[in-house]
Coordinates of C-alpha atoms and ligand atoms in Angstrom, one line a residue:
M1 CA 0.0 0.0 0.0
K2 CA 1.4 3.4 -0.9
M3 CA 1.3 5.7 2.1
H4 CA 1.7 9.5 2.1
N5 CA 3.5 10.1 5.3
F6 CA 3.6 13.8 6.3
S7 CA 5.0 13.1 9.8
A8 CA 7.0 15.9 11.5
G9 CA 9.4 13.3 13.0
P10 CA 10.4 10.6 13.0
C11 CA 9.7 11.1 9.3
I12 CA 9.8 9.5 5.9
L13 CA 13.2 8.4 4.6
P14 CA 13.9 7.2 1.0
A15 CA 12.5 3.8 0.1
S16 CA 16.0 2.7 -1.1
V17 CA 17.4 3.6 2.4
Y18 CA 14.8 1.3 4.0
A19 CA 15.6 -1.5 1.7
Q20 CA 19.4 -1.2 2.2
A21 CA 19.0 -0.9 6.0
A22 CA 16.7 -3.9 6.1
E23 CA 19.2 -5.9 4.0
A24 CA 22.1 -4.9 6.4
V25 CA 20.1 -6.1 9.4
L26 CA 20.1 -9.6 7.8
N27 CA 23.5 -9.6 6.2
F28 CA 25.7 -6.6 6.4
D29 CA 27.8 -6.1 3.3
N30 CA 27.9 -9.8 2.7
S31 CA 29.8 -10.4 5.9
G32 CA 27.4 -13.0 7.2
L33 CA 26.8 -10.7 10.2
S34 CA 23.9 -8.4 11.0
I35 CA 24.7 -4.7 11.2
L36 CA 23.2 -5.0 14.7
E37 CA 25.9 -7.4 15.9
I38 CA 29.1 -5.7 14.5
S39 CA 31.4 -4.0 16.9
H40 CA 31.5 -0.2 17.0
R41 CA 35.3 -0.6 17.1
S42 CA 35.4 -2.8 14.0
K43 CA 37.1 -1.7 10.8
A44 CA 33.7 -1.8 9.0
F45 CA 32.1 0.7 11.4
M46 CA 35.2 2.9 11.4
S47 CA 34.7 3.3 7.6
I48 CA 31.0 3.9 8.0
L49 CA 31.7 6.7 10.6
D50 CA 34.5 8.2 8.5
E51 CA 32.4 8.3 5.3
A52 CA 29.4 9.7 7.2
R53 CA 31.5 12.5 8.7
E54 CA 33.2 13.2 5.4
K55 CA 29.8 13.4 3.6
V56 CA 28.3 15.7 6.2
L57 CA 31.2 18.2 5.9
R58 CA 31.3 18.0 2.1
M59 CA 27.6 18.6 1.9
L60 CA 27.8 21.6 4.2
G61 CA 30.9 22.9 2.5
L62 CA 33.0 22.8 5.6
K63 CA 36.6 21.8 6.2
E64 CA 37.7 19.0 8.5
A65 CA 40.7 21.1 9.7
R66 CA 38.2 23.5 11.3
Y67 CA 35.1 21.4 12.1
S68 CA 34.4 18.2 14.0
V69 CA 31.4 16.0 13.3
L70 CA 29.8 13.9 16.0
F71 CA 26.9 11.4 16.0
L72 CA 25.8 11.4 19.6
Q73 CA 23.2 9.5 21.5
G74 CA 20.6 11.6 23.2
S75 CA 18.9 13.5 20.4
A76 CA 18.5 17.3 19.9
S77 CA 17.0 17.7 23.4
M78 CA 20.4 16.5 24.8
E79 CA 22.1 19.2 22.8
F80 CA 19.9 21.8 24.6
L81 CA 22.0 20.8 27.6
R82 CA 25.3 20.0 26.0
V83 CA 25.6 23.3 24.3
P84 CA 25.6 25.5 27.4
Y85 CA 27.6 22.9 29.3
N86 CA 30.4 23.3 26.7
L87 CA 30.0 26.9 25.5
M88 CA 28.5 29.1 28.2
K89 CA 30.8 31.0 30.6
S90 CA 28.3 33.4 32.1
K91 CA 25.8 34.8 29.6
A92 CA 24.3 33.5 26.3
G93 CA 21.7 34.9 24.0
Y94 CA 18.7 33.0 22.7
I95 CA 16.1 33.8 20.1
D96 CA 12.7 32.5 21.2
T97 CA 10.7 31.2 18.2
G98 CA 8.7 28.4 19.7
T99 CA 8.5 25.3 21.8
W100 CA 12.0 23.9 20.9
S101 CA 13.7 27.3 21.5
S102 CA 11.9 27.5 24.8
K103 CA 13.2 24.1 25.8
A104 CA 16.7 25.1 24.9
I105 CA 16.4 28.3 26.9
K106 CA 15.2 26.4 29.9
E107 CA 18.2 24.1 29.9
A108 CA 20.7 27.0 29.4
Q109 CA 19.2 28.9 32.4
A110 CA 20.8 26.2 34.7
F111 CA 24.3 27.4 33.6
G112 CA 24.1 31.2 33.7
E113 CA 22.2 34.2 32.5
V114 CA 20.1 33.8 29.3
A115 CA 19.3 37.0 27.4
I116 CA 16.2 36.5 25.2
V117 CA 17.3 38.7 22.3
A118 CA 14.1 38.4 20.4
S119 CA 10.8 36.5 20.8
S120 CA 7.6 36.0 18.8
K121 CA 5.8 34.4 21.8
R122 CA 3.2 37.1 22.0
A123 CA 1.9 36.1 18.6
N124 CA 2.0 32.4 19.4
Y125 CA 5.2 32.1 17.4
T126 CA 3.6 32.7 14.0
Y127 CA 6.5 34.8 12.7
I128 CA 10.3 35.1 13.0
P129 CA 11.2 38.2 15.1
E130 CA 13.7 40.8 14.0
V131 CA 17.1 40.5 15.7
D132 CA 18.7 43.8 16.6
V133 CA 22.3 44.4 17.5
V134 CA 23.4 41.7 19.9
D135 CA 25.5 42.4 23.0
P136 CA 29.1 41.5 22.0
D137 CA 29.8 40.0 25.4
L138 CA 27.4 37.1 24.9
D139 CA 29.2 33.7 24.9
Y140 CA 27.1 32.7 21.9
L141 CA 23.8 33.3 20.2
H142 CA 21.4 30.3 19.8
F143 CA 18.5 30.1 17.4
T144 CA 16.2 27.5 15.8
S145 CA 16.4 27.7 12.0
N146 CA 13.1 26.0 11.4
N147 CA 10.2 25.8 13.8
T148 CA 8.8 22.4 13.3
I149 CA 5.6 23.0 15.3
Y150 CA 4.6 26.4 14.1
G151 CA 5.8 26.1 10.5
T152 CA 8.1 29.2 10.5
Q153 CA 11.7 29.3 9.2
F154 CA 14.5 31.9 9.3
T155 CA 15.1 33.3 5.8
T156 CA 18.4 34.7 6.7
I157 CA 21.2 33.9 9.2
P158 CA 21.4 36.4 12.1
Q159 CA 24.4 38.8 11.6
V160 CA 26.3 38.7 14.9
S161 CA 29.9 39.0 16.1
V162 CA 29.5 36.3 18.8
P163 CA 29.7 32.5 18.1
L164 CA 26.5 31.4 16.4
V165 CA 24.8 28.1 17.5
C166 CA 21.8 26.7 15.6
D167 CA 19.3 24.0 16.3
M168 CA 18.8 22.8 12.7
S169 CA 16.9 19.7 13.5
S170 CA 14.1 20.1 11.1
D171 CA 15.8 21.8 8.1
I172 CA 19.3 20.6 8.0
F173 CA 20.4 19.4 4.5
S174 CA 17.2 20.9 3.0
R175 CA 18.5 24.2 1.7
Q176 CA 21.7 26.0 0.9
L177 CA 23.1 28.3 3.5
D178 CA 26.6 29.7 4.2
F179 CA 27.2 27.0 6.8
S180 CA 30.6 28.5 7.6
R181 CA 28.7 31.3 9.5
F182 CA 27.9 28.8 12.2
D183 CA 30.1 27.8 15.1
L184 CA 27.9 24.9 16.2
I185 CA 25.1 23.2 14.3
Y186 CA 23.1 20.4 15.9
A187 CA 20.1 18.3 14.8
G188 CA 18.1 15.4 16.0
V189 CA 18.6 12.9 13.1
Q190 CA 15.0 11.7 12.8
K191 CA 14.1 14.6 10.5
N192 CA 16.0 14.5 7.2
I193 CA 19.0 12.3 8.4
G194 CA 18.1 8.9 9.8
P195 CA 16.3 6.9 12.5
A196 CA 15.5 8.5 15.9
G197 CA 18.0 8.2 18.7
L198 CA 20.9 10.3 17.6
S199 CA 22.0 13.9 17.2
L200 CA 24.3 15.2 14.6
V201 CA 26.7 17.9 16.0
V202 CA 29.0 19.9 13.7
V203 CA 31.3 22.1 15.8
K204 CA 34.0 24.6 15.0
K205 CA 37.0 23.3 17.0
E206 CA 38.1 26.7 18.2
V207 CA 34.9 27.4 20.2
L208 CA 35.5 24.5 22.6
G209 CA 37.6 24.5 25.8
K210 CA 36.8 28.1 26.8
T211 CA 34.8 27.5 30.0
A212 CA 36.5 26.7 33.3
R213 CA 33.6 24.3 34.1
S214 CA 34.3 20.6 34.7
I215 CA 32.2 18.8 32.1
P216 CA 31.0 15.2 32.7
S217 CA 32.4 13.0 30.0
M218 CA 29.1 12.2 28.2
M219 CA 28.4 15.9 28.1
D220 CA 31.8 16.9 26.8
Y221 CA 32.1 17.5 23.1
Q222 CA 35.9 17.5 23.3
Q223 CA 35.9 14.1 25.0
H224 CA 33.8 12.7 22.2
I225 CA 36.0 14.2 19.6
D226 CA 39.2 13.0 21.3
Q227 CA 37.9 9.5 21.4
G228 CA 36.9 9.6 17.7
N229 CA 33.2 9.5 18.5
L230 CA 33.8 6.2 20.3
Y231 CA 33.9 7.3 24.0
H232 CA 31.2 4.7 24.5
T233 CA 29.3 2.2 22.3
A234 CA 28.1 4.1 19.2
N235 CA 24.7 3.7 17.8
V236 CA 26.0 1.6 14.9
F237 CA 22.6 1.0 13.1
G238 CA 21.6 4.7 13.5
V239 CA 24.9 6.0 12.1
Y240 CA 24.8 3.4 9.2
T241 CA 21.2 4.3 8.3
S242 CA 22.1 8.0 8.4
L243 CA 25.0 7.3 6.1
L244 CA 22.7 5.5 3.6
N245 CA 20.5 8.6 3.6
L246 CA 23.5 10.9 3.1
R247 CA 24.6 8.7 0.2
W248 CA 21.1 9.0 -1.3
L249 CA 21.2 12.8 -0.9
N250 CA 24.7 12.9 -2.4
D251 CA 23.7 10.8 -5.4
L252 CA 20.7 13.1 -5.9
G253 CA 23.0 16.0 -6.3
G254 CA 23.4 17.2 -2.7
I255 CA 21.7 20.1 -1.1
P256 CA 21.2 22.2 -4.2
A257 CA 19.3 19.4 -5.9
V258 CA 17.1 18.6 -2.9
E259 CA 16.4 22.3 -2.3
F260 CA 15.1 22.6 -5.8
L261 CA 12.7 19.7 -5.1
N262 CA 11.8 21.1 -1.7
N263 CA 10.9 24.5 -3.2
A264 CA 8.7 22.8 -5.7
K265 CA 6.8 20.8 -3.1
A266 CA 6.3 23.8 -0.8
K267 CA 5.2 26.1 -3.6
L268 CA 2.6 23.6 -4.8
L269 CA 1.1 23.3 -1.3
Y270 CA 1.2 27.0 -0.3
E271 CA -0.3 28.0 -3.7
A272 CA -3.2 25.6 -3.0
I273 CA -3.6 26.9 0.5
D274 CA -3.7 30.5 -0.8
S275 CA -6.0 29.9 -3.7
L276 CA -8.6 27.7 -2.0
D277 CA -11.3 29.5 0.0
V278 CA -11.8 26.8 2.6
V279 CA -8.2 26.8 4.0
E280 CA -5.7 29.3 5.4
G281 CA -2.1 29.2 6.3
I282 CA -1.2 29.6 10.0
A283 CA 2.4 31.1 9.8
A284 CA 3.0 34.6 8.6
E285 CA 3.6 34.5 4.9
A286 CA 7.1 36.0 5.0
F287 CA 8.4 33.3 7.3
R288 CA 6.6 30.2 6.0
S289 CA 8.6 27.0 6.5
K290 CA 9.4 24.9 3.4
M291 CA 9.6 21.8 5.7
N292 CA 6.5 22.1 7.9
V293 CA 3.4 23.6 6.4
T294 CA 0.8 24.6 9.0
F295 CA -2.8 25.3 7.8
R296 CA -6.4 25.1 9.0
F297 CA -9.9 25.1 7.7
K298 CA -11.7 28.4 8.1
N299 CA -14.7 26.3 9.1
S300 CA -13.5 23.7 11.5
E301 CA -16.5 21.5 10.6
L302 CA -14.7 20.6 7.4
E303 CA -12.1 18.8 9.4
K304 CA -14.2 15.7 9.6
A305 CA -14.5 15.5 5.8
F306 CA -10.8 16.2 5.4
D307 CA -9.9 13.4 7.9
A308 CA -12.0 11.0 6.0
Y309 CA -10.5 11.9 2.6
C310 CA -7.0 11.5 4.1
E311 CA -7.8 8.1 5.4
R312 CA -9.1 7.0 2.0
E313 CA -6.0 8.4 0.2
N314 CA -3.5 7.0 2.7
I315 CA -2.5 10.4 3.9
V316 CA -1.1 10.0 7.5
N317 CA 0.4 12.0 10.3
I318 CA -0.9 15.3 9.2
K319 CA -2.7 16.6 12.3
G320 CA -1.3 19.8 13.7
H321 CA 0.6 19.9 17.0
R322 CA -1.7 20.3 19.9
S323 CA -0.3 23.8 20.7
V324 CA -1.2 25.1 17.3
G325 CA -4.2 23.1 16.1
G326 CA -5.2 22.6 12.5
Y327 CA -3.0 20.6 10.3
R328 CA 0.7 20.3 9.6
A329 CA 2.2 18.7 6.4
S330 CA 5.9 18.0 6.8
L331 CA 7.7 18.0 3.5
Y332 CA 11.1 16.6 4.4
N333 CA 13.7 15.7 1.8
A334 CA 12.5 12.2 1.2
L335 CA 8.8 13.0 0.7
P336 CA 8.0 12.7 -3.0
I337 CA 6.1 15.5 -4.7
E338 CA 3.4 12.9 -5.6
S339 CA 2.4 12.9 -2.0
V340 CA 1.9 16.6 -2.1
Q341 CA -0.1 16.3 -5.3
V342 CA -2.4 13.9 -3.6
L343 CA -2.8 16.2 -0.6
V344 CA -3.6 19.2 -2.9
Q345 CA -6.2 17.1 -4.8
V346 CA -7.9 16.3 -1.6
L347 CA -7.9 20.0 -0.5
E348 CA -9.4 20.9 -4.0
Q349 CA -12.1 18.3 -3.6
I350 CA -13.1 19.6 -0.2
N351 CA -13.1 23.1 -1.6
Q352 CA -15.3 22.2 -4.4
K353 CA -17.9 20.5 -2.2
A354 CA -18.0 23.3 0.4
Ligands
PLP1 C1 12.2 17.5 16.9 C2 13.0 18.7 17.3 C3 13.7 18.8 18.5 C4 13.7 17.6 19.5 O1 14.3 16.5 19.0 P1 14.5 15.2 19.9 O2 15.3 14.4 19.1 O3 13.1 14.7 20.2 O4 15.2 15.6 21.2 C5 14.5 19.9 18.8 N1 14.4 21.0 18.0 C6 13.7 21.0 16.8 C7 13.7 22.2 16.0 C8 13.0 19.9 16.5 O5 12.2 19.9 15.3

């Protein structure tokens, strides 16, 4: 059965990645062993890790001499904690653009002073706030490039003179940016990279080691770097499946190629939302996310009909987050445009009948 999975995360990955990952569970690379039973210190895993790190840096246009890449257990929420542990001396700045930013802020507050340099909370996070000149004494500025729940996305990178940290969980590898502007990028891998349970961290080496704080080993980026990402048992299957996805993206033509497809998907859906009378977008137009499209029916009684259509067409995981309501269609890299076409047809049918 062909499903159209609009889940915000864990999300759809390419079918070829599922097939190769499944094959590796039974017989990894014709070794007679499952990927689930190979050692994280084996030669085979070293080469998986090396290739994954190399692909990440090449895709982002960054140099190994300046940046380290880590695949760590714990997911993005763990990085909310690891970032201030490793980078905060006394005061950091945070841009508050929604639930995930707020959670990052809460963790940082345990380590020192947090300056909220901009926030769109008053408008229930429906837009991206303007960032004014930032205090040059901040240890770093943290922001969330794409707000998965509200469907807003930064269109430009904040211009600051302090180290820049970004939670890129829901739009990494989806669009071209000057990634060299960032000092630390992190992402939970379950949106656009691989299976849940890991975070990807890309950190500029020179920003580490500046706090006097004693950092527990599992929290310490430098410790993980020094041990070659093998301070403890790595998530072998998670890293391998992430690599399969990175290879898929690379074969597709990398970020420029996928961005082209992502733009087409987002355009198709937003144009439908704007042209049909029965629906409206939730996020402010100038800051609409190309990864997570939030919308609602002007007459909520149409939701029932829409839900029934979705069921019939195998459209799943499209309900909005409880804090926003309405619907959310997530259009991550692996979602084919055909799924968006089916969704648009459903919206058109509802519009016609209403
Ligand atoms: C999903 C998400 C997170 C949380 O990720 P976990 O892996 O569940 O910790 C953090 N930030 C953003 C922007 C997200 O979309």
